[in-house]
Amino acid sequence: MKDSFGREIDYLRLSVTDRCNLRCVYCMGEEGVEWKPHCEMLSFEELERLCFLFSELGIKKIKITGGEPLVKKGVVPFIARVRHIPGITDVTLTTNGVLLEYYLDELAEAGVSSVNVSLDSLDRRTFQRLSGRDEFDRVYGAIQAAVRKNFRVKINAVLLRGLNDAGIEDFALFARDNEVSVRFIELMPLGTVSAYEMVPTGEVLEKISRVIKGLTPVSEPQGNGPAVYYAAPDMKGKIAFISAMSSCFCATCTRLRLDSLGRLKPCLSSGLSRDLKALVRGGADNGALKEAIRETARLKPHAHIFADRTNAALRDTAMSKIGG
Ligand code: SAM
Ligand code: SF4
């Protein structure tokens, strides 16, 4: 399946819930979001049917996300079933890590070998201030356990100026001493983040270069996404940057997003979506569903419009529903 700019769409981010057990200030905030009733979210059976159709259209890699995917009962058996769909080569998970350690063995049995864990600070108090909960020990413990169990671990850190950017060097040293990739994500202007200032990649790289000598870009691809990786001779792990704001990687974007309410979105920054739940529950056959998916892929814009402050879709887009 190709979009109208010739990009081969092979990657789906699948949000299985809008619920979460943390309250990150730039995502849900302490007040949380208005949770939709469970019946408004697609069931695992409905999602599995869609995943079959996505794979027939050329989707090969699926990232399970949320809200927090691990708070949804039955998610790991669902992942195991999706992993066995013909044509799906890769199913990975993005989690805040709070419940991760408990599920590690089950995830390994389900065929998951790579996890993305969000961790915005290595300092317990800063972590609590940013995530709204005192769960640092559990998240940190889960990361260590995942490394011990040979998962490929990527840590995602969103930097907010004045809140956690003093910890950039600590993250760099953590990546030097542990077999993990620490990925710095530029804050995107979604939902109600206007109170926070992003920290651009150039600035982060400069700070890290002062504590890690000989950092050079890694040429082999390290994943499915737009992250640019760096390594140095004395590092066990890697550093990476997802520079959604300071550089545009849209030319190589091959993804679609299915949000927790069953809406298929062609781009994070776009207000366009197709309501697959309405089609599924309205009795659409597989042919009609596949056509709706193809049509949505064709709606993918050439590039994101994060810079357009008048774009109402950005304000109305909650990352907790789309899943990052
Ligand atoms: N709860 C899981 C987690 O935190 O990993 C999965 C969902 S979360 C929405 C996915 C990713 O989106 C997290 O790494 C989070 O830090 C990131 N995120 C949320 N809001 C963001 C924003 N406004 N800009 C950049 N990244 C954001
Ligand atoms: Fe929850 Fe993830 Fe959003 Fe934090 S970023 S509030 S962990 S969904």
Short mmCIF file of N, CA, C and O in Angstrom, two decimals, residues 235-284:
data_model
loop_
_atom_site.label_atom_id
_atom_site.label_comp_id
_atom_site.label_asym_id
_atom_site.label_seq_id
_atom_site.Cartn_x
_atom_site.Cartn_y
_atom_site.Cartn_z
N MET A 235 31.05 3.24 24.69
CA MET A 235 29.66 3.15 25.14
C MET A 235 29.10 1.74 24.99
O MET A 235 29.28 1.11 23.95
N LYS A 236 28.38 1.28 26.03
CA LYS A 236 27.66 0.00 25.90
C LYS A 236 26.38 0.20 25.10
O LYS A 236 25.94 -0.67 24.37
N GLY A 237 25.74 1.35 25.30
CA GLY A 237 24.47 1.62 24.64
C GLY A 237 24.62 2.69 23.57
O GLY A 237 25.71 2.93 23.05
N LYS A 238 23.49 3.33 23.25
CA LYS A 238 23.50 4.37 22.21
C LYS A 238 22.64 5.55 22.66
O LYS A 238 21.83 5.43 23.57
N ILE A 239 22.87 6.66 21.96
CA ILE A 239 22.05 7.86 22.16
C ILE A 239 21.28 8.08 20.86
O ILE A 239 21.83 7.81 19.78
N ALA A 240 20.05 8.55 20.95
CA ALA A 240 19.33 8.85 19.70
C ALA A 240 18.47 10.08 19.88
O ALA A 240 18.17 10.49 21.00
N PHE A 241 18.09 10.64 18.73
CA PHE A 241 17.28 11.86 18.74
C PHE A 241 16.08 11.68 17.81
O PHE A 241 16.23 11.21 16.68
N ILE A 242 14.93 12.07 18.33
CA ILE A 242 13.73 12.11 17.48
C ILE A 242 13.35 13.59 17.41
O ILE A 242 12.75 14.15 18.32
N SER A 243 13.79 14.21 16.31
CA SER A 243 13.75 15.67 16.23
C SER A 243 12.53 16.12 15.43
O SER A 243 12.66 16.71 14.36
N ALA A 244 11.37 15.83 15.96
CA ALA A 244 10.14 16.10 15.21
C ALA A 244 9.98 17.57 14.88
O ALA A 244 9.36 17.93 13.89
N MET A 245 10.54 18.44 15.71
CA MET A 245 10.35 19.87 15.51
C MET A 245 11.50 20.52 14.74
O MET A 245 11.29 21.35 13.88
N SER A 246 12.75 20.15 15.10
CA SER A 246 13.86 20.88 14.50
C SER A 246 14.31 20.29 13.16
O SER A 246 15.08 20.92 12.44
N SER A 247 13.87 19.07 12.82
CA SER A 247 14.14 18.60 11.46
C SER A 247 12.95 17.78 11.02
O SER A 247 12.32 17.11 11.82
N CYS A 248 12.64 17.84 9.76
CA CYS A 248 11.43 17.18 9.26
C CYS A 248 11.82 15.83 8.65
O CYS A 248 12.59 15.78 7.71
N PHE A 249 11.31 14.74 9.24
CA PHE A 249 11.64 13.42 8.69
C PHE A 249 10.44 12.81 7.96
O PHE A 249 10.36 11.60 7.75
N CYS A 250 9.51 13.68 7.55
CA CYS A 250 8.27 13.18 6.95
C CYS A 250 8.50 12.44 5.63
O CYS A 250 7.72 11.55 5.27
N ALA A 251 9.57 12.77 4.90
CA ALA A 251 9.79 12.14 3.60
C ALA A 251 9.92 10.63 3.73
O ALA A 251 9.62 9.88 2.80
N THR A 252 10.37 10.17 4.91
CA THR A 252 10.57 8.73 5.09
C THR A 252 9.52 8.12 6.03
O THR A 252 9.68 7.01 6.51
N CYS A 253 8.44 8.87 6.28
CA CYS A 253 7.41 8.35 7.21
C CYS A 253 6.55 7.30 6.50
O CYS A 253 5.96 7.57 5.46
N THR A 254 6.50 6.11 7.08
CA THR A 254 5.74 5.02 6.44
C THR A 254 4.64 4.51 7.36
O THR A 254 4.25 3.37 7.30
N ARG A 255 4.16 5.36 8.28
CA ARG A 255 3.25 4.86 9.31
C ARG A 255 1.83 5.39 9.23
O ARG A 255 1.57 6.48 8.74
N LEU A 256 0.94 4.58 9.76
CA LEU A 256 -0.44 5.00 10.03
C LEU A 256 -0.66 4.82 11.52
O LEU A 256 0.06 4.06 12.18
N ARG A 257 -1.70 5.49 12.05
CA ARG A 257 -1.99 5.38 13.48
C ARG A 257 -3.46 5.06 13.69
O ARG A 257 -4.32 5.76 13.14
N LEU A 258 -3.73 4.03 14.47
CA LEU A 258 -5.12 3.72 14.83
C LEU A 258 -5.29 4.12 16.28
O LEU A 258 -4.62 3.57 17.16
N ASP A 259 -6.17 5.09 16.54
CA ASP A 259 -6.26 5.57 17.93
C ASP A 259 -7.19 4.68 18.75
O ASP A 259 -7.81 3.74 18.22
N SER A 260 -7.28 4.99 20.06
CA SER A 260 -8.00 4.08 20.96
C SER A 260 -9.50 4.03 20.67
O SER A 260 -10.19 3.12 21.14
N LEU A 261 -10.01 4.99 19.91
CA LEU A 261 -11.44 4.97 19.57
C LEU A 261 -11.69 4.39 18.18
O LEU A 261 -12.79 4.48 17.65
N GLY A 262 -10.65 3.83 17.59
CA GLY A 262 -10.84 3.16 16.31
C GLY A 262 -10.78 4.10 15.12
O GLY A 262 -11.26 3.77 14.03
N ARG A 263 -10.16 5.30 15.32
CA ARG A 263 -10.02 6.22 14.18
C ARG A 263 -8.62 6.07 13.59
O ARG A 263 -7.64 6.12 14.33
N LEU A 264 -8.59 5.88 12.29
CA LEU A 264 -7.30 5.71 11.62
C LEU A 264 -6.81 7.07 11.16
O LEU A 264 -7.52 7.78 10.43
N LYS A 265 -5.60 7.45 11.59
CA LYS A 265 -5.07 8.77 11.26
C LYS A 265 -3.88 8.64 10.31
O LYS A 265 -2.99 7.84 10.54
N PRO A 266 -3.86 9.47 9.26
CA PRO A 266 -2.74 9.41 8.32
C PRO A 266 -1.48 10.09 8.85
O PRO A 266 -0.38 9.80 8.40
N CYS A 267 -1.65 11.04 9.82
CA CYS A 267 -0.49 11.79 10.33
C CYS A 267 -0.86 12.36 11.69
O CYS A 267 -1.99 12.77 11.92
N LEU A 268 0.15 12.39 12.57
CA LEU A 268 -0.06 12.90 13.94
C LEU A 268 -0.55 14.35 13.92
O LEU A 268 -1.33 14.77 14.78
N SER A 269 -0.10 15.12 12.96
CA SER A 269 -0.41 16.55 12.98
C SER A 269 -1.68 16.90 12.21
O SER A 269 -2.06 18.05 12.12
N SER A 270 -2.34 15.87 11.67
CA SER A 270 -3.49 16.15 10.81
C SER A 270 -4.81 15.89 11.53
O SER A 270 -4.92 14.97 12.34
N GLY A 271 -5.81 16.71 11.25
CA GLY A 271 -7.13 16.50 11.84
C GLY A 271 -7.91 15.43 11.11
O GLY A 271 -8.99 15.03 11.54
N LEU A 272 -7.37 14.94 10.00
CA LEU A 272 -8.11 13.95 9.21
C LEU A 272 -8.05 12.58 9.88
O LEU A 272 -7.04 12.20 10.45
N SER A 273 -9.17 11.84 9.80
CA SER A 273 -9.14 10.46 10.27
C SER A 273 -10.31 9.72 9.65
O SER A 273 -11.26 10.33 9.16
N ARG A 274 -10.23 8.39 9.68
CA ARG A 274 -11.32 7.58 9.17
C ARG A 274 -11.80 6.70 10.31
O ARG A 274 -10.99 6.05 10.99
N ASP A 275 -13.11 6.70 10.54
CA ASP A 275 -13.67 5.98 11.68
C ASP A 275 -13.85 4.49 11.33
O ASP A 275 -14.90 4.07 10.84
N LEU A 276 -12.81 3.70 11.61
CA LEU A 276 -12.90 2.27 11.28
C LEU A 276 -13.87 1.55 12.21
O LEU A 276 -14.50 0.57 11.83
N LYS A 277 -14.00 2.07 13.44
CA LYS A 277 -14.94 1.42 14.38
C LYS A 277 -16.36 1.48 13.83
O LYS A 277 -17.09 0.49 13.86
N ALA A 278 -16.74 2.64 13.30
CA ALA A 278 -18.10 2.77 12.75
C ALA A 278 -18.29 1.78 11.60
O ALA A 278 -19.35 1.15 11.50
N LEU A 279 -17.25 1.61 10.79
CA LEU A 279 -17.37 0.67 9.67
C LEU A 279 -17.47 -0.77 10.18
O LEU A 279 -18.33 -1.54 9.75
N VAL A 280 -16.59 -1.11 11.13
CA VAL A 280 -16.58 -2.49 11.65
C VAL A 280 -17.94 -2.80 12.29
O VAL A 280 -18.56 -3.83 12.00
N ARG A 281 -18.41 -1.88 13.11
CA ARG A 281 -19.66 -2.15 13.84
C ARG A 281 -20.89 -1.96 12.95
O ARG A 281 -21.98 -2.42 13.28
N GLY A 282 -20.70 -1.27 11.83
CA GLY A 282 -21.82 -1.11 10.89
C GLY A 282 -21.92 -2.27 9.91
O GLY A 282 -22.72 -2.24 8.99
N GLY A 283 -21.05 -3.28 10.08
CA GLY A 283 -21.16 -4.49 9.26
C GLY A 283 -20.36 -4.44 7.96
O GLY A 283 -20.61 -5.24 7.05
N ALA A 284 -19.39 -3.52 7.86
CA ALA A 284 -18.59 -3.44 6.62
C ALA A 284 -17.85 -4.76 6.38
O ALA A 284 -17.35 -5.39 7.33
#
